[in-house]
XYZ file of C-alpha atoms in Angstrom:
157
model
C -18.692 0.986 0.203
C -18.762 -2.196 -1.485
C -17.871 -3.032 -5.355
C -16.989 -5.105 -7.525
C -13.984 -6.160 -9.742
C -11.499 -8.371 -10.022
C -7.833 -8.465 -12.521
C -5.328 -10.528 -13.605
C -1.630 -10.386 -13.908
C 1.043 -12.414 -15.388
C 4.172 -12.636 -12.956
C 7.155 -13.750 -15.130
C 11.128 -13.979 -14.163
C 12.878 -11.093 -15.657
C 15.332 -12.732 -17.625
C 12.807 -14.362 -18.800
C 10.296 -11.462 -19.816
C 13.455 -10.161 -21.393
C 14.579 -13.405 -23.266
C 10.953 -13.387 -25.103
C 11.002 -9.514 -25.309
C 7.868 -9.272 -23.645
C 6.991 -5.611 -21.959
C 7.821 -5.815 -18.290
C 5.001 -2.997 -16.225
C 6.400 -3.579 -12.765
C 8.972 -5.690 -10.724
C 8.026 -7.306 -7.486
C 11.420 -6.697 -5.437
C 10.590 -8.221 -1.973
C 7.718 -9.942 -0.217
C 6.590 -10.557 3.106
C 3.422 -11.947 4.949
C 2.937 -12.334 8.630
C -0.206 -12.671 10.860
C -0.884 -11.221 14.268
C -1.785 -14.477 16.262
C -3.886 -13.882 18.681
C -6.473 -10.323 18.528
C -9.975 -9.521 18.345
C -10.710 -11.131 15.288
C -9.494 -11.947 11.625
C -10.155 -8.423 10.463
C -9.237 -6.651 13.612
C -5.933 -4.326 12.591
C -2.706 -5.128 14.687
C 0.298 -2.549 14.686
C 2.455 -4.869 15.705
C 1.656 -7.109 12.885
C 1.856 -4.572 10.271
C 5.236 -2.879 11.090
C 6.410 -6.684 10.756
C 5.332 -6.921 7.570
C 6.545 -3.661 6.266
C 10.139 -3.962 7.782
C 10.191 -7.293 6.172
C 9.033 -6.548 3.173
C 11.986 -3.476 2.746
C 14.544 -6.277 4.669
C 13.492 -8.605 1.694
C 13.665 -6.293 -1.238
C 17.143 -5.005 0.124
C 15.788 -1.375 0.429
C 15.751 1.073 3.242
C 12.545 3.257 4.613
C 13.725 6.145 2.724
C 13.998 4.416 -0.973
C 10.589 4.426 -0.958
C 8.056 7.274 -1.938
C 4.940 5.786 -2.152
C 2.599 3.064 -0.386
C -0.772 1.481 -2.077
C -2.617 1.433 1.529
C -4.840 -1.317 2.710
C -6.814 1.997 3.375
C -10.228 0.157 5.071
C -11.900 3.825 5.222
C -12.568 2.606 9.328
C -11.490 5.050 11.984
C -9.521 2.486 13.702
C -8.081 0.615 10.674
C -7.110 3.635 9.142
C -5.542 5.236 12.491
C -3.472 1.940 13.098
C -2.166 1.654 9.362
C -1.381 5.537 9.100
C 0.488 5.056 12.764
C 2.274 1.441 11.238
C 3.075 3.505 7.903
C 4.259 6.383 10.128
C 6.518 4.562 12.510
C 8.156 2.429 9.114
C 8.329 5.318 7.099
C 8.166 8.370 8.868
C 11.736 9.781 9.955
C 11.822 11.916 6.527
C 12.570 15.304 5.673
C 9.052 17.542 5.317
C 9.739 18.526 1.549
C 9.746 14.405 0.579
C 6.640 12.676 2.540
C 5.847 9.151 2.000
C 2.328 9.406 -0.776
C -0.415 6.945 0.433
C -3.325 5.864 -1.872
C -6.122 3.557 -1.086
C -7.304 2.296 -4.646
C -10.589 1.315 -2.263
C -11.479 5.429 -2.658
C -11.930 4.992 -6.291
C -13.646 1.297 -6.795
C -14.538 0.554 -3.340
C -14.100 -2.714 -1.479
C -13.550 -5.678 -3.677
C -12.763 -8.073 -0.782
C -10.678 -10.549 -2.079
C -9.617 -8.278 -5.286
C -8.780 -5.680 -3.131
C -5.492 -7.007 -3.441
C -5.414 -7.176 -6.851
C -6.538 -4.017 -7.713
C -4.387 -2.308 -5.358
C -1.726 -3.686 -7.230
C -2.812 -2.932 -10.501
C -3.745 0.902 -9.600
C 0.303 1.060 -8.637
C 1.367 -0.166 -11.612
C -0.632 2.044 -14.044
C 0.329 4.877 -11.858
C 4.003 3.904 -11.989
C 3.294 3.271 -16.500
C 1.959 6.826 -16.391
C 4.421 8.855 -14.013
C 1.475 9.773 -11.712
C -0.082 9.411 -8.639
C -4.039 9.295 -8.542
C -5.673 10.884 -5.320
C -7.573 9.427 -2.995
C -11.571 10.192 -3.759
C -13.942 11.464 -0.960
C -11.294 12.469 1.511
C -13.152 15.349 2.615
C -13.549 14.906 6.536
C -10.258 13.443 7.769
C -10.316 10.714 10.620
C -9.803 13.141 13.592
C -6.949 9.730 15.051
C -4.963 10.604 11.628
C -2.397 13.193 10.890
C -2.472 14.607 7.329
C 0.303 16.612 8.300
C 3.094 14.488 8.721
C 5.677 12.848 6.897
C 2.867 9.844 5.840
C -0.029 11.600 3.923
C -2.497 10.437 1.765
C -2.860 11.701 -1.768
């Protein structure tokens, strides 16, 4: 499902935000980008790629699998998009005891797919949820891709 949107954000230093007492919502603490090469096309998912970027992304922000209790999902809504993000999220994330699983969301359940705001929205969907000390579910969720596990130590809200 298609939609439309877009947002804005203001990325600032911290000692700076601080210096000019300005509110500070969220705090980017590592990055990473990687791309898979050669595959069946631009959009076509890679594993491979994706557990890159997530180990990366934890190696850069100095954090370990287990510091972390919630992902904002690329979350496509395609069988095998889905499948190969769950199993990437699930390989990164998923030697965890039952009682603390790893939340997904997919912000694309509520707004649908903004293309190049998907990003963006993603992003700002964590950090209202992080301002308000709660995590939103994911909408329409009612017949499960039969290649994911909402069982396991990765499920979605």
């Amino acid at each position: 499902v298609m939609g439309e949107g877009g947002g804005a954000v203001v990325l600032q230093r911290v000692q700076d935000a601080d210096r000019q007492h300005r509110a500070t919502h969220a705090v980017i603490r590592g990055t990473a980008m990687t791309q898979d090469g050669h595959s069946n096309g631009l959009t076509a998912p890679n594993k491979h790629a994706q557990l890159a970027v997530l180990r990366q992304a934890l190696d850069d922000a100095g954090l370990a699998p287990g510091d972390i209790d919630f992902v904002e999902a690329h979350g496509s809504g395609t069988s095998l998009g889905d499948a190969i993000e769950i199993g990437a999220l699930t390989e990164v994330f998923g030697d965890r005891p039952a009682q603390r699983p790893l939340h997904v969301g997919a912000v694309k359940t509520n707004v649908g797919h903004l293309l190049t705001a998907a990003g963006m929205a993603g992003l700002v969907k964590t950090v209202l949820a992080l301002r308000a000390g709660e995590l939103p579910g994911n909408l329409h969720l009612d017949t499960p891709n039969t290649m994911v596990s909402l069982d396991g130590p990765v499920r979605p809200l």
